[in-house]
Tab-separated table of N, CA, C and O in Angstrom:
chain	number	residue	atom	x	y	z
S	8	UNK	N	-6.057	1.578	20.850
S	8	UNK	CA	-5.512	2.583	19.977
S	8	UNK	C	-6.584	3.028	18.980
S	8	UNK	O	-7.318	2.130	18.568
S	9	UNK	N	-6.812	4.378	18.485
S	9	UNK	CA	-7.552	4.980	17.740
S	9	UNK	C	-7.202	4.725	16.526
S	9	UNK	O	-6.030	4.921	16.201
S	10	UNK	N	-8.317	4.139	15.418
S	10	UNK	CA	-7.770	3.794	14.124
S	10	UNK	C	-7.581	5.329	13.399
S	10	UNK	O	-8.475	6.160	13.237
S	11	UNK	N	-6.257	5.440	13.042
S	11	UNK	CA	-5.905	6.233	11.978
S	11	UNK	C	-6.286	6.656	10.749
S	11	UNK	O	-6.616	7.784	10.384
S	12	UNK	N	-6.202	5.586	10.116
S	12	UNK	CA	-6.902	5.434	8.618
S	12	UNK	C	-8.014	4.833	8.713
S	12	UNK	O	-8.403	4.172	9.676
S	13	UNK	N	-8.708	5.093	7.464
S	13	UNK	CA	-10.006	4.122	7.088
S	13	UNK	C	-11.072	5.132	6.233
S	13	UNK	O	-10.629	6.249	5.966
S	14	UNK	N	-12.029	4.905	5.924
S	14	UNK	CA	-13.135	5.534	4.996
S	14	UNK	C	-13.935	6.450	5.726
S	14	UNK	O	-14.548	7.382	5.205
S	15	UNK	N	-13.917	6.051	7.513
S	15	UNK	CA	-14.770	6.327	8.508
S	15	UNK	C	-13.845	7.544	8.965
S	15	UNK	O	-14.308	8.160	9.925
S	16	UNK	N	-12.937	7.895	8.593
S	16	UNK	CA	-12.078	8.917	9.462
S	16	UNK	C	-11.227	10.029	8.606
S	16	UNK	O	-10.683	11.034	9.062
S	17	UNK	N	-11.264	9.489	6.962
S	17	UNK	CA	-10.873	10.790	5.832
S	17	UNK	C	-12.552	10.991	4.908
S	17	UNK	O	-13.380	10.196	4.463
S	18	UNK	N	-12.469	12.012	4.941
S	18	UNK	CA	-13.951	12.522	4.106
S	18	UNK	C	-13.339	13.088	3.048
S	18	UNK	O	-13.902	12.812	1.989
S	19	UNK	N	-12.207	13.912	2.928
S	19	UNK	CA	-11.977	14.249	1.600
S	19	UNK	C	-10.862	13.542	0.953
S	19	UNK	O	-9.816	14.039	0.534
S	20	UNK	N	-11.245	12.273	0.929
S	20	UNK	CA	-10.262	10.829	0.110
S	20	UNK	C	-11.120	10.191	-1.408
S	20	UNK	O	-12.320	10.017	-1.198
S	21	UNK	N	-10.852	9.988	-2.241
S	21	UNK	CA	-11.426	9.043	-3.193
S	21	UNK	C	-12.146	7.888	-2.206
S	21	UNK	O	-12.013	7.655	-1.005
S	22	UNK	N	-12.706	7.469	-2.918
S	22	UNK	CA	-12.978	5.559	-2.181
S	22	UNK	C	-12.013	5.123	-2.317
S	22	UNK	O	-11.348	5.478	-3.290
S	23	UNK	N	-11.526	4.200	-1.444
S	23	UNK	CA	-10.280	3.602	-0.988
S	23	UNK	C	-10.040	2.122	-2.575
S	23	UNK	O	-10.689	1.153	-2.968
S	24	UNK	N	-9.302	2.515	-2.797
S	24	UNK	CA	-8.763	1.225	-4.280
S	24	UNK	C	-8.466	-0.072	-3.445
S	24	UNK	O	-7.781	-0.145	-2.425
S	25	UNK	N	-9.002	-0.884	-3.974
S	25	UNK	CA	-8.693	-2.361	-3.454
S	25	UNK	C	-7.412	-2.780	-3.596
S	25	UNK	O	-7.102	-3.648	-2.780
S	26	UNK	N	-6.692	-2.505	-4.240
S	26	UNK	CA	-5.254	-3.198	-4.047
S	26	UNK	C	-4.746	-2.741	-2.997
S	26	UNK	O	-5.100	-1.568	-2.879
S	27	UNK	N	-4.114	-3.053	-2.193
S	27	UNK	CA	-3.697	-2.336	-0.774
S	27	UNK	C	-2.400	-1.882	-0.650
S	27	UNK	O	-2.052	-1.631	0.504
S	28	UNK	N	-1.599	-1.710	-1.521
S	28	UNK	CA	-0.467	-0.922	-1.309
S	28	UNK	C	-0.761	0.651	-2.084
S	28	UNK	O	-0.340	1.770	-1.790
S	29	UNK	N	-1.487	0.273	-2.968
S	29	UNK	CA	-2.276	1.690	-3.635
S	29	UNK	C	-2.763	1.889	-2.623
S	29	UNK	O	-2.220	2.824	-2.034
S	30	UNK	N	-3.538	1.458	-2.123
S	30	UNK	CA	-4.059	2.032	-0.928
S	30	UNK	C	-3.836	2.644	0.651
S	30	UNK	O	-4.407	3.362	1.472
S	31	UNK	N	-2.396	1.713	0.453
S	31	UNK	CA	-1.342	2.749	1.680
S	31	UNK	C	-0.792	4.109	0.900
S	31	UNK	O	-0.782	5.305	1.190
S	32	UNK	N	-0.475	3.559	0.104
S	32	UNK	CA	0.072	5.010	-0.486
S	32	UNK	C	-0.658	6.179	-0.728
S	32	UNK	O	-0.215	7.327	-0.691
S	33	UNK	N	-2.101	5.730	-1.045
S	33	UNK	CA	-2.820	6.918	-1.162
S	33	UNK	C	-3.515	7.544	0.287
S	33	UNK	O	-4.304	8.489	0.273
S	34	UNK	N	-3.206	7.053	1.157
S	34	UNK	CA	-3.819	7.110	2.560
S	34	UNK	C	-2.693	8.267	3.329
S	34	UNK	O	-2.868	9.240	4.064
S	35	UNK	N	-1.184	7.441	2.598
S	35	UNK	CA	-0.062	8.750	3.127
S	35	UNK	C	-0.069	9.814	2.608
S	35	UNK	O	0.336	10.712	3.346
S	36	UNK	N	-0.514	10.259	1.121
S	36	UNK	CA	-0.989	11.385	0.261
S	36	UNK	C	0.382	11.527	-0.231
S	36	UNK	O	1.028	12.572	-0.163
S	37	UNK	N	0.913	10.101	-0.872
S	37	UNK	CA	2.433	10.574	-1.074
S	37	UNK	C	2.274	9.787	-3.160
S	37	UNK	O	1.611	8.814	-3.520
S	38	UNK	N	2.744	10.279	-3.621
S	38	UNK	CA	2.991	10.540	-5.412
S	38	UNK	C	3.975	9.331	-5.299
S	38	UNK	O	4.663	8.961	-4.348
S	39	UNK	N	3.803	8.734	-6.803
S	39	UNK	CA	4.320	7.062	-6.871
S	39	UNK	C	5.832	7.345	-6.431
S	39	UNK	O	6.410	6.606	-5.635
S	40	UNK	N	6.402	8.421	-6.982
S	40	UNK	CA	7.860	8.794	-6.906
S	40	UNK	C	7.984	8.627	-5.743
S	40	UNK	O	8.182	7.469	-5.373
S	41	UNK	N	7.928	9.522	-4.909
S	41	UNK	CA	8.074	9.643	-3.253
S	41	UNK	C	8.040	7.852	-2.768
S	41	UNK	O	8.834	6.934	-2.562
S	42	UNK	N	6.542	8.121	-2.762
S	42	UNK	CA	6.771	6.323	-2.495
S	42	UNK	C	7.446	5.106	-2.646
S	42	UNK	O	7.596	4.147	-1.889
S	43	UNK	N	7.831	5.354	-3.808
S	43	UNK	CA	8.910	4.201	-4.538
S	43	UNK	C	10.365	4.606	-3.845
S	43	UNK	O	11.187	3.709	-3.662
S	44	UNK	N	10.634	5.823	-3.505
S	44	UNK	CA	12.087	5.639	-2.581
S	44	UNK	C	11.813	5.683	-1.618
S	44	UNK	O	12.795	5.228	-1.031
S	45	UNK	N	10.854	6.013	-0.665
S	45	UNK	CA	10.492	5.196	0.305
S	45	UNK	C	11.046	4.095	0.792
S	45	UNK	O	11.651	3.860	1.838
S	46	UNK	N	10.644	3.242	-0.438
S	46	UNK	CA	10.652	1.810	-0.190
S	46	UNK	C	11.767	1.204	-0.815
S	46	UNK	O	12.014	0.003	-0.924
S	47	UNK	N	12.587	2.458	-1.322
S	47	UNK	CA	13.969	1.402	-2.386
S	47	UNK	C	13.678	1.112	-3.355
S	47	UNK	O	14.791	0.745	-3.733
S	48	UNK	N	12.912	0.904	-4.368
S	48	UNK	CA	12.521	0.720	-5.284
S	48	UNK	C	11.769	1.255	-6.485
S	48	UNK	O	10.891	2.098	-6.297
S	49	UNK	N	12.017	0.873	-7.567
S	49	UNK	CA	12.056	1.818	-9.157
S	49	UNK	C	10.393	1.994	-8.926
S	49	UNK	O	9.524	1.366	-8.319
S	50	UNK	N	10.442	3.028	-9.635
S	50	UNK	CA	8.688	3.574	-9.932
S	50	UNK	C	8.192	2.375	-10.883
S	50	UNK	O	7.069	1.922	-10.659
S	51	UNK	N	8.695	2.018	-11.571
S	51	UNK	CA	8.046	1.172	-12.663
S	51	UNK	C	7.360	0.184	-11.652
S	51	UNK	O	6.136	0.091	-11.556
S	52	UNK	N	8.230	-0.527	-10.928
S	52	UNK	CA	8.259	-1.885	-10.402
S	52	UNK	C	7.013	-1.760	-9.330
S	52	UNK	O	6.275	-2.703	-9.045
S	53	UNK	N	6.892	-0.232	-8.705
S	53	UNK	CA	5.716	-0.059	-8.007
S	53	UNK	C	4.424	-0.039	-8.661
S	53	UNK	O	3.460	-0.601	-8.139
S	54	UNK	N	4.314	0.738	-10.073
S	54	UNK	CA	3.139	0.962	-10.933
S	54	UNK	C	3.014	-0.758	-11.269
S	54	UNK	O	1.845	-1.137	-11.337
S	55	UNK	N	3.925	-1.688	-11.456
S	55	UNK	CA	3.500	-3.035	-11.840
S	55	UNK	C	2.790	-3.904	-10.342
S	55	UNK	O	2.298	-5.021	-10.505
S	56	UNK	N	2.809	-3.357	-9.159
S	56	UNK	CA	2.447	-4.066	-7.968
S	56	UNK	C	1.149	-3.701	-7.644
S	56	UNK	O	0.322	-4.538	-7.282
S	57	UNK	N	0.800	-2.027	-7.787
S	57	UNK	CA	-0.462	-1.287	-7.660
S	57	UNK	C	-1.735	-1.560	-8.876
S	57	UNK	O	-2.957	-1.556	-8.733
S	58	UNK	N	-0.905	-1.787	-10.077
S	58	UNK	CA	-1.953	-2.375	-11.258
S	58	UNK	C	-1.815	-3.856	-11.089
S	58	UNK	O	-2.276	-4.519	-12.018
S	59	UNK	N	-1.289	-4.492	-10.120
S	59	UNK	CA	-1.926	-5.892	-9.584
S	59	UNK	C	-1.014	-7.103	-10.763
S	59	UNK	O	-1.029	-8.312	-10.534
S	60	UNK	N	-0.292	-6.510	-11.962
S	60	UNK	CA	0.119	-7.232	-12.793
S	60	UNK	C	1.326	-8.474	-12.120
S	60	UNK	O	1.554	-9.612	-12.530
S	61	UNK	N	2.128	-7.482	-10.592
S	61	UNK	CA	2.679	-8.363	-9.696
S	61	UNK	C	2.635	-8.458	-8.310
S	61	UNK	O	1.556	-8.238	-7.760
S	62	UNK	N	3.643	-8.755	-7.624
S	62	UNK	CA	3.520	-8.834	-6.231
S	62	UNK	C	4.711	-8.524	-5.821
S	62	UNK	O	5.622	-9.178	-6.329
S	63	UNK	N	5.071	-7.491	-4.833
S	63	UNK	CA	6.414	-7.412	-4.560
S	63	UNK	C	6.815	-9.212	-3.434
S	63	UNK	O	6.022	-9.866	-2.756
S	64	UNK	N	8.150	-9.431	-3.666
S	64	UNK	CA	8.640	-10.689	-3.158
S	64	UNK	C	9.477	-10.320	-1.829
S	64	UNK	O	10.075	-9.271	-1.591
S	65	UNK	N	9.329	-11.684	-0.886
S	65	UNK	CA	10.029	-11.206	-0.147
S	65	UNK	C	10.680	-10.135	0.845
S	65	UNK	O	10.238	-10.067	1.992
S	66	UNK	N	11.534	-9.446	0.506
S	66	UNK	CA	12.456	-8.505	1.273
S	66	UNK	C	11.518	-7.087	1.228
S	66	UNK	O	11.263	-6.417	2.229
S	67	UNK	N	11.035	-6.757	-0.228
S	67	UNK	CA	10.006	-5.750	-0.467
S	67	UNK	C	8.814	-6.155	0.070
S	67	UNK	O	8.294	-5.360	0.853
S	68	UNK	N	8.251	-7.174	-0.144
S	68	UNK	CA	6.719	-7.373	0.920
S	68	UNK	C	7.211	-6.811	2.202
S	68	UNK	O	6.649	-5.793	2.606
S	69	UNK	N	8.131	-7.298	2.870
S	69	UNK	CA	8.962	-6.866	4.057
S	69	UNK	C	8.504	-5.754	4.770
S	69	UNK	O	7.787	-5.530	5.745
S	70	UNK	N	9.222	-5.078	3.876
S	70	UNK	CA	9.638	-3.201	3.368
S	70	UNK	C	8.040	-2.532	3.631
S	70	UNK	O	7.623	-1.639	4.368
S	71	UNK	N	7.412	-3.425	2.661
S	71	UNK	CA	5.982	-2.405	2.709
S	71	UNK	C	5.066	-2.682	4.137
S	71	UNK	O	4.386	-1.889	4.788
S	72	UNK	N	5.320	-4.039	4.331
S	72	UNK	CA	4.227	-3.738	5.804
S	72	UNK	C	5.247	-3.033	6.709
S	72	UNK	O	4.638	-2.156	7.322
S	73	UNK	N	6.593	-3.050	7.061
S	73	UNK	CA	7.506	-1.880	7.846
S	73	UNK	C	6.920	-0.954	7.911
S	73	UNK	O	6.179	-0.643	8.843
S	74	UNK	N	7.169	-0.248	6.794
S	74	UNK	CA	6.572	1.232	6.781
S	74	UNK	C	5.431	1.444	7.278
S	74	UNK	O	5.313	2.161	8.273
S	75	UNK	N	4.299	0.817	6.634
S	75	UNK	CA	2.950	0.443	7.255
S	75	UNK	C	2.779	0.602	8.834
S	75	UNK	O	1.992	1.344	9.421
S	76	UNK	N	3.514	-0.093	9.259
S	76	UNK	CA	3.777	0.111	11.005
S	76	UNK	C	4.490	0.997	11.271
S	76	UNK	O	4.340	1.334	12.445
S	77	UNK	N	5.207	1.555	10.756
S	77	UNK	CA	5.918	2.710	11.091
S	77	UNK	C	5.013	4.130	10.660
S	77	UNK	O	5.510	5.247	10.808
S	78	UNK	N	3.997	3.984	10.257
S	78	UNK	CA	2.978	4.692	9.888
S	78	UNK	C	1.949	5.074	10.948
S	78	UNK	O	1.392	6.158	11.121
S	79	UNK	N	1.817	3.829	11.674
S	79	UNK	CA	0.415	3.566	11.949
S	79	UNK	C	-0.270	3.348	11.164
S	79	UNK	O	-1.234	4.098	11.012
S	80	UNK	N	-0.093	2.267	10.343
S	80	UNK	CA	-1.168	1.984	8.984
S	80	UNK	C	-1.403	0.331	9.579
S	80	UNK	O	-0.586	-0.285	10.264
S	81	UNK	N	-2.789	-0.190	9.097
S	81	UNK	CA	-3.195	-1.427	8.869
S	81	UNK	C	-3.143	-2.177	8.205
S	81	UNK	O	-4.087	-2.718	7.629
S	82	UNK	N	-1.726	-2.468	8.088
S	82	UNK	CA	-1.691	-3.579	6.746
S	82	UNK	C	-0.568	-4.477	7.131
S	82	UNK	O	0.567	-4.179	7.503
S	83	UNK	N	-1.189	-5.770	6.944
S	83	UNK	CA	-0.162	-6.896	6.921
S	83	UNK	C	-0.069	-7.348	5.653
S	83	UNK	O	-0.487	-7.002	4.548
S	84	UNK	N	0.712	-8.373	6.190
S	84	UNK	CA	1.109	-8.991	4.297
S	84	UNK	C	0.082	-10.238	4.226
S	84	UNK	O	0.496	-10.958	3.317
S	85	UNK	N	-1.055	-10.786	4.785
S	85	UNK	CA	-2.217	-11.213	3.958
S	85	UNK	C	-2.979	-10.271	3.240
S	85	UNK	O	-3.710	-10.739	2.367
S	86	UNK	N	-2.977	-8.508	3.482
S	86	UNK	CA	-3.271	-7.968	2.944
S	86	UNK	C	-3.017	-7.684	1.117
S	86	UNK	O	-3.661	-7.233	0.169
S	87	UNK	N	-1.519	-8.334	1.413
S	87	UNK	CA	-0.779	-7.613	-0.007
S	87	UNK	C	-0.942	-8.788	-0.929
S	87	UNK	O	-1.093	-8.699	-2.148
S	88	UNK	N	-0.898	-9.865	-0.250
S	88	UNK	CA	-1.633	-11.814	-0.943
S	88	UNK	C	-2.421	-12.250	-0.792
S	88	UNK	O	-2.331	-13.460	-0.586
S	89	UNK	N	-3.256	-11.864	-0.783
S	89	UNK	CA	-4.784	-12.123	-0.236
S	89	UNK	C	-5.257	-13.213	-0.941
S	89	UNK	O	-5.224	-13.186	-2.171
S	90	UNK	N	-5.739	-14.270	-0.282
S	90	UNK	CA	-7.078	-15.371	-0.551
S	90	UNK	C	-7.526	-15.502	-1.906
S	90	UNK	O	-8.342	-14.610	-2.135
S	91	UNK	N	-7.237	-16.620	-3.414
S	91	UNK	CA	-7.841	-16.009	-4.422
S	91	UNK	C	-9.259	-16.737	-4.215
S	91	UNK	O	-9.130	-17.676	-3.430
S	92	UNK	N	-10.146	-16.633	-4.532
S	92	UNK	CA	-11.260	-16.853	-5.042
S	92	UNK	C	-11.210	-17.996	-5.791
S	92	UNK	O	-10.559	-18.029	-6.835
S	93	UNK	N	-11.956	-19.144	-5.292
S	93	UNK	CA	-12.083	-20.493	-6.148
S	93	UNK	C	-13.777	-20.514	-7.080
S	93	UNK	O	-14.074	-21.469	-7.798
């Protein structure tokens, strides 16, 4: 399968933001609003997951790699918990 997304395949994108749900979202070209019902959930609670302050749990981690595949996007959920740094 032909990768969809990535840095190698949009030229007129920002550099891709390391948090990776900012980074799905900005890959769909969709505004926090849109996105947040998307996914069921309050805008606030998304601006607190994308500024990294949390992590969506559970049922919403869920939700976001769904869509992701229902996208054709590359993202699993080691993506969204990633490895900290010792």
């Amino acid at each position: 399968m032909t990768q969809i997304y990535g840095p190698n395949n949009r030229t007129d994108s920002a550099p891709m933001h390391q948090n990776a749900i900012r980074r799905f979202r900005e890959e769909l070209r969709m505004n926090r609003p849109a996105f947040a019902q998307m996914l069921s959930v309050n805008v606030d609670t998304l601006r607190v997951w994308e500024d990294g302050k949390s992590k969506p749990r559970g049922e919403a981690a869920l939700k976001i790699v769904a869509a992701a595949d229902r996208n054709h996007y590359p993202l699993v959920i080691t993506d969204i918990f990633p490895k900290k740094k010792k």
